[in-house]
Coordinates of C-alpha atoms in Angstrom, one line a residue:
X222 CA 0.2 0.0 0.2
X223 CA 1.1 3.5 -0.5
X224 CA -1.6 5.3 1.6
X225 CA -0.8 8.1 3.6
X226 CA -2.1 9.9 6.8
X227 CA -3.5 13.4 6.3
X228 CA -0.3 15.3 7.3
X229 CA 1.7 12.9 4.8
X230 CA 4.3 12.1 7.6
X231 CA 3.0 8.5 8.0
X232 CA 2.7 5.6 5.3
X233 CA 0.3 2.8 6.4
X234 CA 2.0 -0.7 6.4
X235 CA -1.3 -2.9 6.1
X236 CA -1.3 -5.3 3.2
X237 CA -4.5 -4.3 2.1
X238 CA -7.7 -2.1 2.5
X239 CA -11.1 -3.0 3.1
X240 CA -14.4 -1.0 2.8
X241 CA -17.1 -3.2 3.9
X242 CA -20.8 -2.0 3.1
X243 CA -22.7 -3.8 6.0
X244 CA -21.8 -5.1 9.3
X245 CA -22.3 -8.6 8.0
X246 CA -19.2 -7.8 5.6
X247 CA -17.2 -6.3 8.4
X248 CA -17.8 -9.2 10.5
X249 CA -16.8 -11.3 7.7
X250 CA -13.6 -9.4 7.3
X251 CA -12.6 -9.1 10.8
X252 CA -13.2 -13.0 11.6
X253 CA -10.9 -13.7 8.4
X254 CA -8.2 -11.4 9.2
X255 CA -5.1 -12.3 11.0
X256 CA -4.3 -9.0 11.9
X257 CA -6.9 -5.9 11.6
X258 CA -7.3 -2.4 12.2
X259 CA -10.0 0.5 11.4
X260 CA -8.9 3.6 9.6
X261 CA -10.8 6.6 10.3
X262 CA -10.3 10.2 8.8
X263 CA -6.3 9.7 8.8
X264 CA -6.2 12.6 11.0
X265 CA -3.5 10.8 13.6
X266 CA 0.0 11.6 13.3
X267 CA 1.2 8.4 14.4
X268 CA 1.0 4.6 13.8
X269 CA -1.7 4.1 16.1
X270 CA -4.3 3.0 13.0
X271 CA -1.9 0.9 11.4
X272 CA -1.4 -3.1 10.9
X273 CA 0.4 -5.5 9.0
X274 CA -2.8 -7.0 7.8
X275 CA -6.3 -5.4 7.1
X276 CA -7.0 -2.1 7.6
X277 CA -10.8 -1.4 7.6
X278 CA -12.4 1.8 6.0
X279 CA -16.2 2.3 7.4
X280 CA -16.5 5.1 4.9
X281 CA -19.3 2.7 2.9
X282 CA -20.7 1.3 6.3
X283 CA -23.9 4.0 6.2
X284 CA -26.9 2.6 8.2
X285 CA -28.0 6.5 8.5
X286 CA -28.1 8.8 11.4
X287 CA -30.8 8.1 13.8
X288 CA -32.2 10.6 16.0
X289 CA -34.2 9.3 19.4
X290 CA -36.0 12.6 20.4
X291 CA -37.3 11.0 23.4
X292 CA -33.9 9.3 24.4
X293 CA -31.8 12.6 23.5
X294 CA -29.4 10.3 21.7
X295 CA -28.5 10.1 18.2
X296 CA -26.9 6.6 16.5
X297 CA -24.2 6.8 14.0
X298 CA -22.0 4.5 12.0
X299 CA -18.5 4.9 13.3
X300 CA -17.1 6.1 9.9
X301 CA -19.5 9.1 10.3
X302 CA -17.8 12.2 9.9
X303 CA -18.7 15.0 12.9
X304 CA -19.2 17.7 10.4
X305 CA -21.9 15.5 8.4
X306 CA -23.3 14.5 12.1
X307 CA -23.5 18.2 13.4
X308 CA -25.5 19.2 10.1
X309 CA -28.1 16.5 10.3
X310 CA -28.6 17.3 13.8
X311 CA -28.8 21.0 13.4
X312 CA -31.6 20.5 10.8
X313 CA -33.8 18.6 13.3
X314 CA -33.0 21.1 16.0
X315 CA -30.5 19.3 18.2
X316 CA -27.0 19.3 19.0
X317 CA -23.7 17.8 20.6
X318 CA -22.3 19.2 23.6
X319 CA -19.1 20.0 21.7
X320 CA -16.7 19.6 18.6
X321 CA -13.2 19.3 17.9
X322 CA -11.2 21.9 15.8
X323 CA -11.8 19.9 12.8
X324 CA -15.3 18.7 11.7
X325 CA -13.9 16.6 8.9
X326 CA -12.7 13.6 11.6
X327 CA -14.6 10.3 12.3
X328 CA -16.9 10.0 15.3
X329 CA -15.4 6.4 15.8
X330 CA -11.8 7.4 15.6
X331 CA -12.3 10.6 17.6
X332 CA -13.7 8.8 20.4
X333 CA -11.3 6.1 20.6
X334 CA -8.6 8.5 21.0
X335 CA -10.3 10.9 23.5
X336 CA -10.0 14.1 21.1
X337 CA -12.0 17.0 22.6
X338 CA -12.8 20.8 22.1
X339 CA -12.8 23.1 25.0
X340 CA -14.6 24.6 27.4
X341 CA -14.3 24.5 31.6
X342 CA -17.7 22.6 31.6
X343 CA -16.8 20.3 28.6
X344 CA -15.8 16.8 28.7
X345 CA -14.1 15.5 25.8
X346 CA -16.1 13.9 22.6
X347 CA -16.2 10.7 24.1
X348 CA -18.1 11.7 27.3
X349 CA -21.1 11.8 24.8
X350 CA -21.0 8.2 24.2
X351 CA -24.2 6.4 26.0
X352 CA -23.8 3.1 24.0
X353 CA -21.5 1.6 21.3
X354 CA -21.3 -1.7 19.0
X355 CA -18.1 -3.5 18.1
X356 CA -17.2 -6.1 16.2
X357 CA -14.8 -8.4 18.1
X358 CA -11.6 -10.8 16.9
X359 CA -14.1 -13.6 15.9
X360 CA -16.5 -11.2 14.0
X361 CA -19.0 -11.3 17.0
X362 CA -20.9 -8.1 17.4
X363 CA -20.9 -6.8 21.2
X364 CA -23.0 -4.1 22.5
X365 CA -22.4 -1.8 25.4
X366 CA -24.1 1.0 27.1
X367 CA -23.3 3.4 30.1
X368 CA -23.7 1.8 33.2
X369 CA -22.8 -1.6 31.8
X370 CA -19.5 -3.4 33.3
X371 CA -16.5 -2.4 31.7
X372 CA -18.1 0.2 29.6
X373 CA -16.1 3.1 30.6
X374 CA -12.8 1.1 29.6
X375 CA -14.6 0.2 26.1
X376 CA -15.2 3.8 25.0
X377 CA -11.7 5.1 24.5
X378 CA -10.7 1.7 23.4
X379 CA -7.6 2.5 21.0
X380 CA -9.1 -0.1 18.4
X381 CA -7.2 -2.5 21.1
X382 CA -11.0 -4.3 21.6
X383 CA -12.6 -4.7 17.8
X384 CA -13.8 -2.4 15.4
X385 CA -16.4 0.1 16.6
X386 CA -19.3 0.0 13.9
X387 CA -22.1 2.1 15.6
X388 CA -22.3 4.7 18.4
X389 CA -25.0 6.0 20.2
X390 CA -24.3 9.7 21.4
X391 CA -26.3 12.2 23.8
X392 CA -27.7 15.2 22.3
X393 CA -29.5 17.8 23.5
X394 CA -31.7 20.9 22.2
X395 CA -30.0 23.2 19.5
X396 CA -28.3 26.3 20.5
X397 CA -26.3 29.4 19.1
X398 CA -22.9 30.2 19.4
X399 CA -21.1 34.0 19.0
X400 CA -17.6 33.6 18.3
X401 CA -15.2 36.3 18.8
X402 CA -11.4 36.6 18.3
X403 CA -9.2 38.9 20.5
X404 CA -5.3 39.5 19.5
X405 CA -2.5 40.5 21.5
X406 CA -3.6 39.3 25.3
X407 CA -0.9 40.3 28.3
X408 CA 0.7 37.2 29.2
X409 CA 1.0 38.4 33.2
X410 CA -2.6 39.5 33.1
X411 CA -3.6 35.7 31.6
X412 CA -1.4 34.0 34.2
X413 CA -2.7 36.2 37.1
X414 CA -6.5 35.4 36.5
X415 CA -6.5 32.1 34.1
X416 CA -9.5 31.0 35.9
X417 CA -11.5 33.7 35.0
X418 CA -10.2 33.8 31.4
X419 CA -11.4 30.3 30.6
X420 CA -14.6 30.4 32.5
X421 CA -15.5 33.5 30.2
X422 CA -17.0 31.8 27.6
X423 CA -18.5 28.3 26.8
X424 CA -15.4 27.3 25.0
X425 CA -12.0 29.3 25.3
X426 CA -8.8 28.8 23.0
X427 CA -5.4 30.4 23.2
X428 CA -3.1 30.5 20.4
X429 CA 0.6 31.2 21.0
X430 CA 3.9 30.6 20.0
X431 CA 5.2 30.6 23.8
X432 CA 7.8 33.6 23.0
X433 CA 7.2 37.2 23.9
X434 CA 5.0 39.4 26.3
X435 CA 1.8 38.7 24.5
X436 CA -0.6 35.7 23.8
X437 CA -1.2 35.8 20.0
X438 CA -4.9 35.0 20.1
X439 CA -8.1 34.1 22.0
X440 CA -11.1 32.4 20.5
X441 CA -14.2 32.9 22.5
X442 CA -17.2 30.8 21.9
X443 CA -20.2 32.1 23.8
X444 CA -23.5 30.2 24.0
X445 CA -26.1 33.1 23.5
X446 CA -28.4 31.3 25.8
X447 CA -26.0 31.6 28.4
X448 CA -23.4 34.3 27.6
X449 CA -20.9 35.0 30.2
X450 CA -19.4 38.3 28.8
X451 CA -21.6 41.2 26.8
X452 CA -21.0 41.4 23.1
X453 CA -18.8 44.0 21.6
X454 CA -16.1 44.2 24.4
X455 CA -13.1 46.6 23.7
X456 CA -10.7 44.7 25.1
X457 CA -9.9 41.2 26.4
X458 CA -7.1 41.0 29.0
X459 CA -5.4 43.8 27.1
X460 CA -6.2 41.9 23.8
X461 CA -8.1 43.9 21.0
X462 CA -11.0 42.5 18.9
X463 CA -9.9 41.2 15.7
X464 CA -11.8 43.0 12.9
X465 CA -11.9 40.6 10.6
X466 CA -11.8 36.7 10.2
X467 CA -8.7 35.1 11.7
X468 CA -6.8 32.0 11.0
X469 CA -4.6 30.3 14.0
X470 CA -1.6 30.3 12.0
X471 CA -0.2 33.6 11.0
X472 CA -0.5 34.8 7.8
X473 CA -2.9 32.4 6.5
X474 CA -6.6 33.5 5.5
X475 CA -9.4 33.1 7.8
X476 CA -11.8 32.3 5.0
X477 CA -11.7 28.4 6.0
X478 CA -12.3 29.2 9.6
X479 CA -16.1 29.4 11.2
X480 CA -17.8 32.3 11.5
X481 CA -16.1 34.9 13.7
X482 CA -16.8 38.9 14.8
X483 CA -19.4 37.9 17.1
X484 CA -22.2 37.4 14.6
X485 CA -24.3 34.7 16.3
X486 CA -25.4 31.5 14.3
X487 CA -25.8 27.7 14.9
X488 CA -23.4 25.7 16.9
X489 CA -22.8 23.4 14.0
X490 CA -21.2 26.6 12.3
X491 CA -19.2 27.7 15.6
X492 CA -17.8 25.0 17.9
X493 CA -15.4 23.4 15.6
X494 CA -12.5 26.0 14.4
X495 CA -12.8 24.9 10.7
X496 CA -15.2 24.8 8.3
X497 CA -16.2 21.3 6.7
X498 CA -16.3 22.5 3.0
X499 CA -12.9 23.7 3.3
X500 CA -9.5 21.7 3.7
X501 CA -8.8 22.1 7.4
X502 CA -5.7 23.8 9.0
X503 CA -2.8 23.0 7.3
X504 CA -1.9 19.8 5.9
X505 CA 2.0 19.9 5.8
X506 CA 2.3 20.1 9.7
X507 CA 2.7 17.4 12.7
X508 CA 0.9 17.6 16.1
X509 CA 1.4 16.7 19.6
X510 CA -0.7 17.6 22.6
X511 CA 0.0 16.8 26.2
X512 CA -2.7 17.1 29.2
X513 CA -2.2 18.8 32.2
X514 CA -4.3 18.6 35.5
X515 CA -6.1 21.6 36.2
X516 CA -4.5 22.7 39.4
X517 CA -1.1 22.7 37.6
X518 CA -2.2 24.9 34.7
X519 CA -0.3 28.1 35.5
X520 CA 2.8 26.4 36.4
X521 CA 2.9 24.4 33.2
X522 CA 2.3 27.4 31.2
X523 CA 4.9 29.2 32.6
X524 CA 7.3 26.5 32.3
X525 CA 6.3 26.3 28.6
X526 CA 7.2 30.0 28.4
X527 CA 10.9 29.0 29.6
X528 CA 10.9 26.5 26.8
X529 CA 10.3 28.9 24.1
X530 CA 14.0 29.0 22.8
X531 CA 13.6 25.2 21.9
X532 CA 9.8 25.3 21.0
X533 CA 9.0 28.1 18.9
X534 CA 11.6 27.6 16.3
X535 CA 9.9 24.2 15.5
X536 CA 6.4 25.6 15.9
X537 CA 3.5 26.9 13.4
X538 CA 1.2 27.5 16.4
X539 CA 0.3 26.3 20.4
X540 CA -3.1 26.0 21.5
X541 CA -4.2 26.0 24.7
X542 CA -7.6 24.5 25.7
X543 CA -9.6 23.2 28.8
X544 CA -11.4 20.0 29.4
X545 CA -13.5 18.7 31.9
X546 CA -13.0 15.5 33.9
X547 CA -14.3 12.1 32.9
X548 CA -14.3 8.4 34.1
X549 CA -13.3 6.9 31.0
X550 CA -10.3 4.7 31.8
X551 CA -7.9 5.6 29.2
X552 CA -9.2 9.1 28.6
X553 CA -6.1 11.4 29.1
X554 CA -8.9 13.6 31.3
X555 CA -9.9 10.5 33.3
X556 CA -10.4 11.9 37.2
X557 CA -9.4 15.2 36.8
X558 CA -10.2 18.7 34.9
X559 CA -7.4 19.7 32.8
X560 CA -5.7 21.7 30.1
X561 CA -4.6 20.7 26.8
X562 CA -1.4 22.1 25.7
X563 CA -1.4 21.3 21.7
X564 CA 1.2 22.0 19.4
X565 CA 1.2 22.1 15.6
X566 CA 4.4 21.8 14.2
X567 CA 6.3 22.4 11.2
X568 CA 6.7 19.4 9.1
X569 CA 10.4 18.3 10.2
X570 CA 9.7 15.2 12.1
X571 CA 13.4 14.0 12.9
X572 CA 13.8 17.9 14.6
X573 CA 10.3 17.4 16.6
X574 CA 10.7 13.6 17.8
X575 CA 14.0 14.9 19.0
X576 CA 12.7 17.4 21.3
X577 CA 9.9 15.4 22.7
X578 CA 12.1 13.7 25.4
X579 CA 12.7 17.0 26.7
X580 CA 9.3 18.4 26.5
X581 CA 8.1 15.3 28.4
X582 CA 10.6 15.7 30.7
X583 CA 9.8 19.3 31.5
X584 CA 6.1 18.5 32.0
X585 CA 6.4 15.2 33.9
X586 CA 6.1 16.9 37.2
X587 CA 2.6 17.9 36.2
X588 CA 1.9 14.3 35.2
X589 CA 1.1 15.0 31.6
X590 CA -0.6 12.5 29.5
X591 CA -0.1 12.6 25.9
X592 CA -2.9 12.5 23.1
X593 CA -3.0 9.1 21.9
X594 CA -3.1 10.0 18.2
X595 CA -0.3 12.5 17.8
X596 CA 3.3 12.2 18.4
X597 CA 4.8 11.6 21.7
X598 CA 7.8 9.8 23.2
X599 CA 6.5 7.9 26.3
X600 CA 6.1 4.2 26.3
X601 CA 4.0 2.0 28.1
X602 CA 6.2 1.8 31.3
X603 CA 5.9 5.5 31.4
X604 CA 2.0 5.9 30.5
X605 CA 1.0 3.0 32.8
X606 CA 1.4 5.0 36.2
X607 CA -0.6 7.9 34.8
X608 CA -3.9 6.0 34.4
X609 CA -5.5 4.5 37.4
X610 CA -7.2 2.0 35.4
X611 CA -4.5 1.0 32.6
X612 CA -4.0 -2.5 34.4
X613 CA -7.7 -3.2 33.9
X614 CA -7.7 -1.8 30.3
X615 CA -5.1 -4.3 29.6
X616 CA -7.1 -7.0 30.9
X617 CA -10.1 -6.2 29.1
X618 CA -8.3 -6.3 25.9
X619 CA -6.8 -9.6 27.0
X620 CA -10.3 -10.9 27.1
X621 CA -12.0 -9.2 24.1
X622 CA -8.9 -10.2 21.9
X623 CA -7.0 -13.1 23.5
X624 CA -4.9 -13.7 20.4
X625 CA -4.0 -9.9 19.7
X626 CA -5.6 -9.5 16.4
X627 CA -6.4 -5.8 17.0
X628 CA -2.7 -5.6 18.6
X629 CA 0.1 -3.4 16.2
X630 CA 3.2 -1.9 16.8
X631 CA 1.7 1.1 18.4
X632 CA -0.1 -0.6 21.3
X633 CA 2.8 -3.2 21.7
X634 CA 5.2 0.2 22.1
X635 CA 2.9 2.3 24.6
X636 CA 0.0 -0.2 26.2
X637 CA 1.3 -3.6 26.1
X638 CA 4.9 -3.3 26.6
X639 CA 6.5 -2.9 29.6

């Protein structure tokens, strides 16, 4: 195969690729494969989705989007993209609690890696999962729902338990978002009143290259039904309001970003940073992210600023977000509210990989957990102590996949190795 991921930095090593058009076909493929993994929207920057055997793509497994207005849930195929789902929910007057930066990612892939948006009160996307179905190693369809034994271990499953064919997500009534961007925030004020800043909107993201006295941008996504700050603020932490659409990356047009300038509109068109109809972000990039407990937020931010000489030359932009705690075993937010320190790197993988050990060592005192789908250095021996339910997850994987059909180099390195 010559297939590559979205960023182009990784080439898949699988012997073949399968596009099953039904669950029955998916069961047959999984049961007959020696090694098998699911491949989503290819927005992972490492080898988490690869295998030496068969890659399964669920882009043709479309059983529709089924809304249950009484239960306030929606059921979708694992290969459904969030942008597609969001548009359909909005059309019927419903919403998800949050979206990630990109609406182009698949539901199953985002859930499996605990991908997230921002907001002090918003859990990652996996926290919306109320039930799921997965095809296990022998081709059996296993169903689980919130409250079942081991359900909290199955949601953020890293693809280690089976192929997730369908998910049921919590929904709520539709709402509107007004998104505003402020530029040039004062770092000292940000650090002094960080909790005040992040609670100033339903979702807050800070963009920075970690150098200098100012934070580059703050993106505030205010729900109009529960707005914290009045519209039209003349400044925000000494930052001034942008007068035209902005992109997080300096010098890139804001035309492919979601509506800003405080103009209210549907959640589906505002909660993500990028529009579904445009190429997301910047393809020639690499990404890393580390999740830090909320109580260490300010100290971690100060540490990052001290590392500017090392980090900034390789960085396109950094992003700071907040995420609420959850109880999903391998979620980087398990048991703790946190902040995400996100790095969008220039596409120089040797140089990026060379500084990751240093970066992780500096963040180690804060119990930093890496995002599973991005570039990081730590192996299983370093990761296991960060997750109280780590051993329970490996035992669950052993029961559901006793012969290691879904295991790959990534899992051997980061989960099952010691």
